[in-house]
């Protein structure tokens, strides 16, 4: 052993593990633990800095070496690393990696450093480094996928592109605004390819308030204050308020306010600072005109923390008249407020949980749940905390199938939130999602109508409306809602992907390809949903080579979307026999692969095999995959002969199908009157 071996020649020992910096291998008692390149580099940086808090920015800079990546990539790397180490990841279960909410991570276990040479020989394990890292995949270097000529690739298949439509109204919650990272957002809006939006009247962005408390651990408090102020302003339907994703993209950046306002398409910006000292909080806020850069209004508030929500309300009341030139009715704020006074510790727990939920990753949701349970126990009439608790349960249930039993707990939390505040938009959005997937379509309509009545200019409402129309088979209306949401949250990656999805459904493939390439400016790393959408768009616009490169990337990751991509390529090249052979292989592996019955049905429908389409439609129905219903109204890529196939009418005469059709017919007239299309742009009626 030597005192200071060169960094690249060191072994780092902790518990039963050894990290070999030279061979880039993690060993557990002599056995290699396979890790992707980025996950290994994350671990290496942690063990090289044991006991020191590493900020998220510091970790991203060290591991991704200046690449523009999302914060969610770091969260996923930590999540994967904890699983590899068998780390509980929360509270007393944490043995190795500890999360400092809103700040970063630190490695709490002592680490022994020794030289790699002379101490032990650690052979490079076969296959240990073979797991591809999506951040390092270079599509330009990937050869043409040969499987179209020999469709027998064995991969763990997942549903093709459209099948995310069959189940993504809940799944999309995992892709909500937090998938956007600050660096990528900044790079995107600085590019010349940003689609222009007109600046609406009375439009405003609330930038993250600066933390002036002198303690980085209290960053969550200033962030939370900004977010709560943003929610207050969003409750006025006359205001266009930029969503959190886009507003927070500029956190810590020394940009001119006018530049920021231009990027966010707003006429005014709110910025300020929060200083928390003991039981007192001081808030300084100012409203800046985007055109002149001059201050329109400013004020300072020094209050007792026990009534922090009243301080937020006071600031919102002061800002709103400057934008609307009139005071809100006295009753408006009262009926949209939570409790006038919130327990300080409950509110702190809630803000900490919001920090954990920012990534919308399972790891963050798991850490948020105990905090939100504390908040709701201390303050049983805190609807926002119950709404966040319901969302946390859903994120876990959707991303981890073994947690599906948490959905009833999500429903209970959301119901409590709505009982306390029937007009809580966040709770209504989640409630609508749950209703769609529990066959309560009338309930989803009620939720949607209520949200639109409360505030049609709210990004949460617009995104919920997109999911609603998408599920109910109205692609033009869904596209309109996705574009509205994107205008309110111009740097939201999920909104951009939603636009691509609906353009593909409508057969507007060239537009879909352009929109998908724009979305890639936000999310620079390989992303399954977006790449799948791009494959469809490329395959149907004669860009087969680019589609094949995507299929190769899926195959390298052992991602079943490779098969869905290949089907699109074959159909784009009018090679129906090849597409059919691929789907027959997928169908033969049903139950052993990750494909849903609805996905298989949808692809057979696209291919034009009517009998197999109906067979798998019935399987999907039996499985409760009700998303299959909307598919036939959402695409023009379905054979009209399907209407004459024996059993087609019988399928739609089933109870759930009849109820879905009744709900769809109830909203069809208003969608048509709004000029957003009736049944679905050429889909089966």
XYZ file of C-alpha atoms in Angstrom:
685
model
C 0.000 0.000 0.000
C 1.193 3.493 -0.756
C 0.142 6.783 0.749
C -0.717 8.623 -2.436
C -0.892 6.405 -5.520
C -1.775 8.204 -8.780
C -5.574 8.670 -9.040
C -5.905 6.437 -12.083
C -3.973 3.636 -10.350
C -6.030 3.541 -7.171
C -8.361 1.022 -5.615
C -11.130 2.378 -3.385
C -12.374 -0.115 -0.813
C -15.579 0.204 1.215
C -17.704 -2.536 2.724
C -17.574 -5.581 0.443
C -16.815 -3.431 -2.619
C -13.688 -2.404 -4.495
C -13.662 0.311 -7.143
C -10.793 -0.134 -9.602
C -10.078 3.289 -11.132
C -7.610 1.903 -13.658
C -9.802 -0.819 -15.146
C -13.057 1.057 -14.514
C -14.609 -1.909 -12.698
C -16.699 -2.276 -9.537
C -16.101 -5.570 -7.740
C -18.100 -7.125 -4.940
C -16.143 -9.836 -3.149
C -14.277 -10.701 -6.341
C -17.308 -10.583 -8.657
C -17.758 -7.797 -11.180
C -20.849 -5.631 -10.841
C -21.873 -4.388 -14.312
C -22.320 -0.617 -14.497
C -22.671 1.758 -17.415
C -19.839 4.205 -17.979
C -21.660 7.203 -16.473
C -22.894 5.290 -13.438
C -19.358 4.053 -12.759
C -17.949 7.578 -13.113
C -20.569 8.828 -10.665
C -19.494 6.222 -8.127
C -15.808 6.982 -8.696
C -16.305 10.692 -8.068
C -18.272 9.955 -4.890
C -15.669 7.582 -3.412
C -12.890 10.021 -4.259
C -14.694 12.621 -2.138
C -16.067 10.705 0.860
C -17.845 12.747 3.510
C -17.986 15.879 1.330
C -21.260 17.264 0.001
C -21.098 17.266 -3.780
C -23.603 19.553 -5.448
C -25.618 18.320 -8.396
C -23.870 20.775 -10.709
C -20.479 19.603 -9.463
C -21.350 15.953 -10.073
C -22.764 16.631 -13.524
C -19.696 18.650 -14.484
C -17.348 15.904 -13.265
C -19.190 12.899 -14.674
C -20.490 14.294 -17.942
C -17.403 16.449 -18.592
C -19.211 19.534 -19.796
C -21.887 17.761 -21.829
C -25.357 19.261 -21.597
C -27.483 16.691 -19.789
C -30.562 16.761 -17.633
C -30.544 16.660 -13.849
C -32.744 13.588 -14.162
C -29.756 11.754 -15.702
C -27.883 12.256 -12.446
C -30.895 11.149 -10.409
C -31.174 8.019 -12.536
C -27.453 7.323 -12.172
C -27.721 7.610 -8.376
C -30.827 5.411 -8.379
C -29.072 2.736 -10.483
C -25.955 2.961 -8.340
C -27.920 2.474 -5.126
C -29.546 -0.624 -6.569
C -26.135 -2.002 -7.564
C -24.774 -1.352 -4.065
C -27.896 -2.665 -2.330
C -28.287 0.727 -0.694
C -31.628 1.543 0.911
C -31.322 5.149 -0.144
C -33.411 6.772 2.584
C -33.085 7.486 6.300
C -31.390 4.839 8.404
C -31.345 2.433 5.432
C -28.695 4.533 3.716
C -25.315 2.892 4.028
C -23.368 4.667 1.337
C -24.992 7.511 -0.622
C -26.885 10.223 1.235
C -29.085 12.803 -0.485
C -29.032 16.411 0.651
C -32.446 17.502 -0.682
C -32.223 20.263 -3.228
C -28.426 20.336 -2.970
C -26.661 17.121 -3.951
C -25.170 13.925 -2.507
C -22.335 12.707 -0.341
C -20.676 9.342 0.286
C -20.895 8.754 4.029
C -18.914 5.503 4.358
C -15.171 5.610 5.022
C -13.067 4.624 2.012
C -9.678 2.907 2.060
C -7.346 3.873 -0.790
C -4.598 1.595 -2.044
C -2.566 1.130 -5.206
C -3.980 -1.063 -7.932
C -0.622 -2.594 -8.765
C 0.785 -4.978 -6.221
C -2.241 -5.239 -4.050
C -4.509 -7.455 -6.045
C -5.163 -8.297 -9.647
C -8.665 -7.523 -10.742
C -9.317 -9.033 -14.161
C -11.426 -7.042 -16.562
C -14.675 -9.029 -16.480
C -16.199 -10.109 -19.755
C -19.359 -8.189 -20.392
C -18.967 -6.009 -17.343
C -18.402 -2.928 -19.458
C -20.703 -3.914 -22.301
C -23.749 -2.058 -21.071
C -24.177 0.915 -23.447
C -24.504 4.377 -21.998
C -27.207 6.410 -23.753
C -25.280 9.622 -23.214
C -22.343 8.323 -25.300
C -24.246 6.738 -28.201
C -23.375 8.406 -31.498
C -26.034 7.662 -34.069
C -23.796 8.855 -36.898
C -21.340 6.056 -36.127
C -23.928 3.259 -36.077
C -24.197 1.123 -39.238
C -27.451 0.413 -41.045
C -29.595 -2.060 -39.163
C -29.524 -5.321 -41.083
C -32.549 -6.846 -39.397
C -34.974 -5.751 -42.094
C -33.525 -8.476 -44.275
C -33.415 -11.037 -41.470
C -36.133 -10.098 -38.957
C -35.071 -12.382 -36.136
C -33.375 -10.067 -33.679
C -33.913 -11.225 -30.130
C -34.567 -8.286 -27.834
C -36.761 -7.654 -24.827
C -39.518 -6.037 -26.872
C -41.671 -3.189 -25.672
C -44.696 -1.687 -27.379
C -44.155 0.313 -30.534
C -44.516 4.089 -30.683
C -48.248 4.460 -30.594
C -48.706 2.078 -27.705
C -47.373 4.645 -25.296
C -50.655 6.305 -26.222
C -52.486 3.315 -24.855
C -51.134 3.839 -21.400
C -49.218 7.108 -21.210
C -51.806 9.304 -19.529
C -50.564 8.056 -16.162
C -47.102 7.121 -17.383
C -46.582 10.620 -18.691
C -46.641 11.866 -15.110
C -43.140 10.483 -14.840
C -42.138 12.742 -17.737
C -43.534 15.988 -16.411
C -41.497 19.203 -16.539
C -38.606 18.064 -14.360
C -37.025 16.059 -17.164
C -35.691 19.384 -18.427
C -32.299 20.374 -17.073
C -30.958 23.855 -16.689
C -28.027 23.494 -19.029
C -30.029 21.931 -21.837
C -32.773 24.496 -21.468
C -30.262 27.314 -21.628
C -28.590 25.880 -24.713
C -31.959 25.377 -26.420
C -33.343 28.857 -25.962
C -30.038 30.394 -27.038
C -30.200 28.510 -30.352
C -31.717 30.011 -33.480
C -34.190 27.173 -33.889
C -36.626 28.147 -31.164
C -40.138 28.454 -32.509
C -41.487 31.955 -31.895
C -44.607 32.593 -29.873
C -46.434 35.874 -29.596
C -46.277 37.485 -26.174
C -49.740 37.336 -24.563
C -51.193 40.250 -22.663
C -50.660 40.139 -18.881
C -47.981 37.444 -19.151
C -45.408 36.887 -16.426
C -42.628 34.548 -15.333
C -41.632 34.036 -11.705
C -37.897 33.408 -11.550
C -36.440 31.442 -8.627
C -35.983 33.771 -5.671
C -32.410 33.997 -4.418
C -31.570 32.315 -1.117
C -30.031 35.003 1.098
C -30.018 33.002 4.322
C -26.315 32.176 4.133
C -27.045 28.463 4.341
C -27.188 26.451 1.078
C -29.293 23.867 2.911
C -32.148 26.371 2.874
C -32.185 26.629 -0.903
C -35.339 24.558 -0.927
C -37.117 27.294 1.047
C -36.467 30.071 -1.475
C -37.249 27.723 -4.375
C -40.427 26.643 -2.673
C -41.442 30.207 -2.037
C -40.989 31.022 -5.732
C -43.035 28.011 -6.738
C -45.848 28.842 -4.344
C -45.948 32.430 -5.573
C -46.094 31.101 -9.118
C -49.071 28.928 -8.148
C -50.833 31.904 -6.590
C -50.465 33.960 -9.747
C -51.495 31.007 -11.914
C -54.820 30.843 -10.110
C -55.931 34.020 -11.903
C -57.299 32.945 -15.324
C -56.573 36.388 -16.743
C -52.824 35.892 -16.380
C -50.497 33.869 -18.599
C -47.962 32.497 -16.120
C -44.952 30.557 -17.364
C -44.724 27.111 -15.769
C -42.061 26.151 -13.257
C -39.967 24.131 -15.713
C -39.169 27.050 -17.962
C -38.959 29.703 -15.255
C -36.516 27.645 -13.171
C -34.328 26.953 -16.205
C -32.660 30.307 -15.547
C -31.782 29.651 -11.936
C -28.299 30.932 -11.130
C -27.737 32.445 -14.578
C -26.582 36.040 -14.889
C -28.748 36.893 -17.866
C -30.407 40.215 -18.541
C -34.064 40.136 -17.518
C -35.129 41.304 -20.967
C -33.285 38.389 -22.549
C -34.974 35.946 -20.200
C -38.397 37.462 -20.840
C -37.851 37.177 -24.584
C -36.912 33.502 -24.262
C -39.996 32.801 -22.136
C -42.352 34.918 -24.291
C -43.588 37.068 -21.416
C -44.137 40.768 -20.902
C -42.934 40.906 -17.300
C -40.691 39.050 -14.876
C -40.893 38.673 -11.101
C -37.613 38.206 -9.247
C -36.543 38.591 -5.663
C -34.864 37.081 -2.634
C -35.778 35.275 0.576
C -33.893 35.622 3.844
C -34.986 33.227 6.593
C -33.692 33.976 10.109
C -35.100 32.070 13.036
C -38.855 32.457 12.995
C -38.714 35.485 10.698
C -38.633 35.654 6.935
C -37.865 38.676 4.770
C -38.961 38.668 1.150
C -37.835 41.261 -1.382
C -39.667 41.186 -4.711
C -39.764 43.272 -7.848
C -41.730 43.253 -11.080
C -39.735 44.197 -14.185
C -41.113 45.246 -17.549
C -39.667 43.067 -20.293
C -39.534 45.752 -22.952
C -37.788 48.501 -21.032
C -36.060 46.527 -18.319
C -37.404 49.033 -15.816
C -38.903 48.201 -12.486
C -42.701 48.407 -12.500
C -43.120 47.617 -8.831
C -41.047 46.546 -5.847
C -41.643 45.875 -2.176
C -40.177 44.185 0.884
C -42.021 42.013 3.368
C -40.808 41.092 6.850
C -43.094 38.595 8.481
C -43.344 35.817 11.020
C -42.797 32.419 9.361
C -45.932 31.049 10.962
C -47.976 32.932 8.378
C -45.766 32.466 5.334
C -48.702 31.699 3.030
C -50.254 35.037 3.916
C -46.986 36.691 2.836
C -47.154 34.900 -0.513
C -50.753 35.960 -0.950
C -49.869 39.567 -0.116
C -47.112 39.623 -2.740
C -49.375 38.049 -5.351
C -52.084 40.648 -4.647
C -49.527 43.428 -5.083
C -48.178 42.094 -8.381
C -51.456 41.184 -10.053
C -52.899 44.724 -10.330
C -49.708 45.896 -12.026
C -50.351 43.362 -14.745
C -54.119 43.543 -15.062
C -54.694 47.186 -14.051
C -57.452 46.121 -11.735
C -57.795 44.445 -8.374
C -59.091 40.912 -8.189
C -62.510 40.463 -6.574
C -62.111 40.122 -2.847
C -63.609 36.641 -2.843
C -61.343 35.271 -5.554
C -58.265 34.720 -3.452
C -60.263 33.458 -0.498
C -61.833 30.629 -2.438
C -58.490 29.629 -3.957
C -56.458 29.813 -0.762
C -55.375 27.007 1.420
C -55.372 27.360 5.145
C -54.725 30.954 6.247
C -52.026 29.742 8.645
C -49.944 26.620 8.056
C -47.831 24.869 10.645
C -44.229 25.982 10.014
C -42.763 22.489 10.241
C -45.487 21.108 7.963
C -44.688 23.756 5.397
C -40.945 23.090 5.619
C -41.560 19.373 5.085
C -43.778 20.182 2.111
C -41.115 22.399 0.506
C -38.439 19.760 1.070
C -40.706 17.211 -0.601
C -41.253 19.555 -3.542
C -37.492 19.705 -3.942
C -37.322 15.900 -4.022
C -40.209 15.735 -6.486
C -38.548 18.165 -8.873
C -37.068 15.317 -10.921
C -40.301 13.290 -10.965
C -38.047 10.260 -10.596
C -38.968 7.272 -8.391
C -36.034 7.987 -6.091
C -37.271 11.513 -5.405
C -40.861 10.372 -4.984
C -39.783 7.764 -2.445
C -37.970 10.417 -0.431
C -40.892 12.845 -0.711
C -43.502 10.463 0.697
C -42.338 10.425 4.361
C -41.955 14.215 4.265
C -45.461 14.646 2.868
C -46.854 12.223 5.415
C -45.279 14.410 8.086
C -46.729 17.534 6.492
C -50.243 16.115 6.284
C -50.058 14.742 9.831
C -49.003 18.131 11.225
C -51.448 20.015 8.999
C -54.449 17.790 8.143
C -56.077 20.623 6.131
C -53.146 21.171 3.728
C -54.510 20.253 0.266
C -51.296 20.971 -1.661
C -49.426 18.470 0.508
C -52.077 15.804 -0.108
C -51.960 16.511 -3.857
C -48.158 16.121 -3.852
C -48.482 12.921 -1.818
C -50.888 11.479 -4.398
C -48.509 12.391 -7.205
C -45.598 10.749 -5.349
C -47.509 7.487 -5.022
C -48.389 7.572 -8.713
C -44.792 8.142 -9.795
C -43.694 5.099 -7.806
C -46.597 2.966 -9.022
C -46.053 3.840 -12.676
C -42.273 3.428 -12.748
C -42.072 0.319 -10.588
C -44.702 -2.350 -11.437
C -44.169 -3.943 -8.033
C -45.566 -0.729 -6.537
C -48.858 -0.880 -8.428
C -50.627 -1.485 -5.108
C -49.877 2.152 -4.224
C -52.521 3.471 -6.647
C -55.324 3.205 -4.056
C -53.175 5.271 -1.684
C -52.741 7.831 -4.477
C -56.487 7.953 -4.980
C -57.052 8.424 -1.248
C -54.556 11.298 -1.054
C -56.019 13.035 -4.110
C -59.545 12.654 -2.790
C -58.467 14.275 0.485
C -56.868 17.154 -1.401
C -60.047 17.744 -3.386
C -62.231 17.471 -0.296
C -60.172 20.277 1.260
C -59.950 22.341 -1.935
C -62.234 21.272 -4.815
C -60.491 23.801 -7.063
C -56.932 22.587 -6.516
C -55.689 22.334 -10.106
C -52.789 19.984 -9.330
C -55.133 17.562 -7.579
C -57.721 17.805 -10.356
C -55.091 17.005 -12.988
C -54.001 13.841 -11.180
C -57.611 12.908 -10.430
C -58.454 13.202 -14.129
C -55.545 10.931 -15.001
C -56.645 8.311 -12.504
C -60.225 8.530 -13.783
C -59.161 7.851 -17.377
C -57.345 4.689 -16.370
C -60.024 3.417 -14.034
C -62.728 3.664 -16.729
C -64.413 6.605 -15.012
C -64.577 8.608 -18.223
C -67.506 10.718 -17.092
C -65.432 11.683 -14.059
C -62.513 12.646 -16.305
C -64.826 14.902 -18.311
C -66.029 16.563 -15.112
C -62.449 17.136 -13.934
C -61.418 18.561 -17.295
C -64.389 20.918 -17.457
C -63.658 22.120 -13.939
C -59.997 22.830 -14.722
C -60.924 24.746 -17.862
C -63.410 26.813 -15.897
C -60.820 27.597 -13.244
C -58.008 28.593 -15.579
C -57.525 27.727 -19.266
C -54.208 29.619 -19.236
C -52.533 27.256 -16.779
C -49.809 24.894 -18.066
C -50.957 22.086 -15.752
C -54.485 22.394 -17.143
C -53.256 22.442 -20.741
C -51.137 19.324 -20.236
C -53.995 17.502 -18.503
C -56.232 18.463 -21.421
C -53.701 17.027 -23.861
C -53.714 13.700 -22.044
C -57.504 13.696 -21.893
C -58.000 14.328 -25.618
C -55.235 11.897 -26.512
C -56.830 9.114 -24.486
C -60.297 9.840 -25.880
C -59.145 9.744 -29.494
C -59.075 13.398 -30.551
C -55.593 13.957 -31.994
C -56.242 17.446 -33.383
C -57.605 18.629 -30.040
C -54.723 16.906 -28.232
C -52.228 18.632 -30.536
C -53.826 22.003 -29.841
C -53.654 21.408 -26.079
C -50.012 20.263 -26.294
C -49.113 23.417 -28.199
C -50.915 25.560 -25.628
C -48.988 23.833 -22.856
C -45.723 24.349 -24.757
C -46.489 28.055 -25.162
C -46.981 28.340 -21.406
C -43.904 26.212 -20.704
C -41.640 26.737 -23.743
C -38.766 24.678 -22.360
C -40.803 21.659 -21.310
C -39.471 18.515 -22.966
C -42.676 16.469 -22.410
C -44.750 19.118 -24.170
C -42.464 18.998 -27.191
C -42.676 15.188 -27.319
C -46.471 15.375 -27.030
C -46.548 17.567 -30.122
C -44.454 15.045 -32.052
C -46.712 12.215 -30.899
C -49.893 13.869 -32.157
C -48.342 14.961 -35.455
C -47.347 11.350 -36.080
C -50.855 10.172 -35.199
C -52.266 12.618 -37.736
C -49.872 11.394 -40.411
C -48.053 14.747 -40.567
C -44.676 13.062 -40.516
C -42.513 15.861 -41.913
C -43.817 18.220 -39.240
C -43.309 15.512 -36.637
C -39.678 15.048 -37.678
C -39.020 18.794 -37.436
C -40.744 19.013 -34.052
C -38.809 15.990 -32.790
C -35.499 17.486 -33.809
C -36.459 20.653 -31.954
C -37.242 18.586 -28.845
C -33.784 17.045 -29.080
C -32.326 20.499 -28.493
C -33.787 20.310 -25.003
C -33.003 16.671 -24.237
C -29.578 16.056 -25.733
C -29.155 12.456 -24.558
C -30.867 9.417 -26.071
C -34.493 9.342 -24.918
C -36.681 6.316 -25.616
C -40.019 8.056 -26.185
C -38.633 10.802 -28.397
C -36.412 8.488 -30.430
C -39.351 6.155 -30.994
C -41.431 9.065 -32.286
C -38.580 10.204 -34.520
C -38.198 6.706 -35.938
C -41.855 6.774 -36.989
C -41.494 10.218 -38.548
C -38.262 9.352 -40.361
C -39.570 6.010 -41.613
C -42.579 7.633 -43.254
C -40.683 10.524 -44.843
C -38.099 8.514 -46.741
C -35.372 8.932 -44.118
C -34.903 5.192 -43.588
C -31.197 5.350 -42.811
C -31.825 7.706 -39.897
C -34.646 5.475 -38.674
C -32.354 2.436 -38.859
C -29.736 4.182 -36.745
C -32.366 4.702 -34.070
C -33.354 1.024 -34.301
C -29.693 0.108 -33.816
C -29.528 2.239 -30.704
C -32.615 0.532 -29.312
C -31.149 -2.888 -30.075
C -27.838 -1.964 -28.443
C -29.788 -1.083 -25.315
C -31.834 -4.293 -25.562
C -34.895 -2.102 -25.819
C -37.919 -3.684 -27.503
C -38.758 -0.407 -29.211
C -36.295 -1.676 -31.833
C -39.023 -3.958 -33.170
C -41.603 -1.179 -33.270
C -39.094 0.988 -35.099
C -38.400 -1.773 -37.605
C -42.111 -2.179 -38.260
C -42.349 1.513 -39.097
C -39.323 1.274 -41.389
C -40.793 -1.710 -43.217
C -44.152 0.025 -43.661
C -42.427 3.203 -44.835
C -40.672 1.124 -47.509
C -43.908 -0.704 -48.435
C -42.512 -4.015 -47.165
C -45.618 -5.273 -45.409
C -44.363 -8.877 -45.381
C -41.296 -7.866 -43.369
C -43.390 -5.831 -40.922
C -45.760 -8.765 -40.484
C -42.902 -11.187 -39.841
C -41.500 -8.913 -37.130
C -44.870 -8.607 -35.413
C -45.546 -12.347 -35.620
C -42.260 -12.914 -33.793
C -43.180 -10.329 -31.180
C -46.642 -11.841 -30.719
C -45.129 -15.313 -30.291
C -43.088 -13.972 -27.389
C -46.038 -12.327 -25.655
C -45.818 -12.817 -21.909
C -42.062 -13.243 -22.099
C -41.321 -9.799 -23.512
C -42.486 -6.370 -22.396
C -45.057 -5.827 -25.125
C -48.623 -4.983 -24.140
C -51.490 -6.656 -25.998
C -52.693 -3.218 -27.060
C -49.308 -2.522 -28.645
C -49.441 -5.719 -30.648
C -53.007 -4.958 -31.746
C -52.075 -1.455 -32.845
C -49.140 -2.634 -34.926
C -51.165 -5.345 -36.616
C -53.742 -2.634 -37.396
C -51.044 -0.451 -38.947
C -49.866 -3.406 -41.005
C -53.432 -4.181 -42.111
C -53.837 -7.699 -40.730
C -57.465 -7.398 -39.629
C -57.973 -10.812 -38.027
C -54.844 -10.538 -35.868
C -55.742 -6.966 -34.983
C -59.097 -8.088 -33.620
C -57.557 -11.052 -31.801
C -55.160 -8.781 -29.902
C -57.789 -6.100 -29.361
C -59.795 -8.685 -27.416
C -56.727 -9.621 -25.376
C -56.070 -5.973 -24.595
C -59.680 -5.495 -23.530
C -59.473 -8.538 -21.259
C -56.309 -7.065 -19.697
C -58.014 -3.738 -19.009
C -55.817 -1.892 -21.545
C -58.505 0.647 -22.370
C -56.079 2.866 -24.279
C -56.703 0.569 -27.255
C -60.118 2.208 -27.681
C -58.782 5.636 -28.547
C -56.224 4.314 -31.039
C -58.784 3.566 -33.720
C -59.993 7.150 -33.622
C -56.517 8.665 -33.498
C -54.811 7.446 -36.632
C -55.366 7.197 -40.342
C -53.065 4.173 -40.620
C -55.842 1.607 -40.156
C -57.434 -0.550 -42.840
C -61.060 0.263 -43.610
C -61.636 -3.456 -44.135
C -61.316 -3.822 -40.368
C -64.841 -2.422 -40.126
C -66.136 -5.511 -41.957
C -64.127 -8.052 -39.996
C -66.338 -10.554 -38.118
C -66.293 -9.651 -34.442
C -65.586 -5.923 -34.924
C -69.121 -4.852 -34.002
C -69.204 -7.339 -31.133
C -66.035 -5.769 -29.690
C -67.606 -2.309 -29.587
C -70.787 -3.719 -28.084
C -68.963 -4.717 -24.898
C -69.840 -2.752 -21.735
C -66.618 -0.771 -21.316
C -66.402 -0.030 -25.030
C -69.991 1.234 -25.065
C -69.320 3.444 -22.036
C -66.171 4.845 -23.636
C -68.029 5.617 -26.862
C -70.779 7.352 -24.902
C -68.210 9.528 -23.128
C -66.488 10.287 -26.411
C -69.735 11.250 -28.091
C -70.475 13.587 -25.193
C -67.438 15.713 -26.039
C -67.409 15.233 -29.825
C -69.787 18.095 -30.628
C -67.859 20.748 -28.713
C -64.554 19.561 -30.151
C -66.020 19.864 -33.646
C -67.452 23.314 -32.919
C -64.059 24.420 -31.674
C -62.626 23.523 -35.087
C -60.392 20.818 -33.643
C -61.781 17.956 -35.719
C -64.413 15.368 -35.002
C -63.672 11.724 -34.813
C -59.988 11.823 -35.488
C -58.499 12.946 -38.661
C -59.298 9.940 -40.762
C -59.512 7.325 -38.051
C -62.172 4.609 -37.900
C -65.558 5.955 -36.859
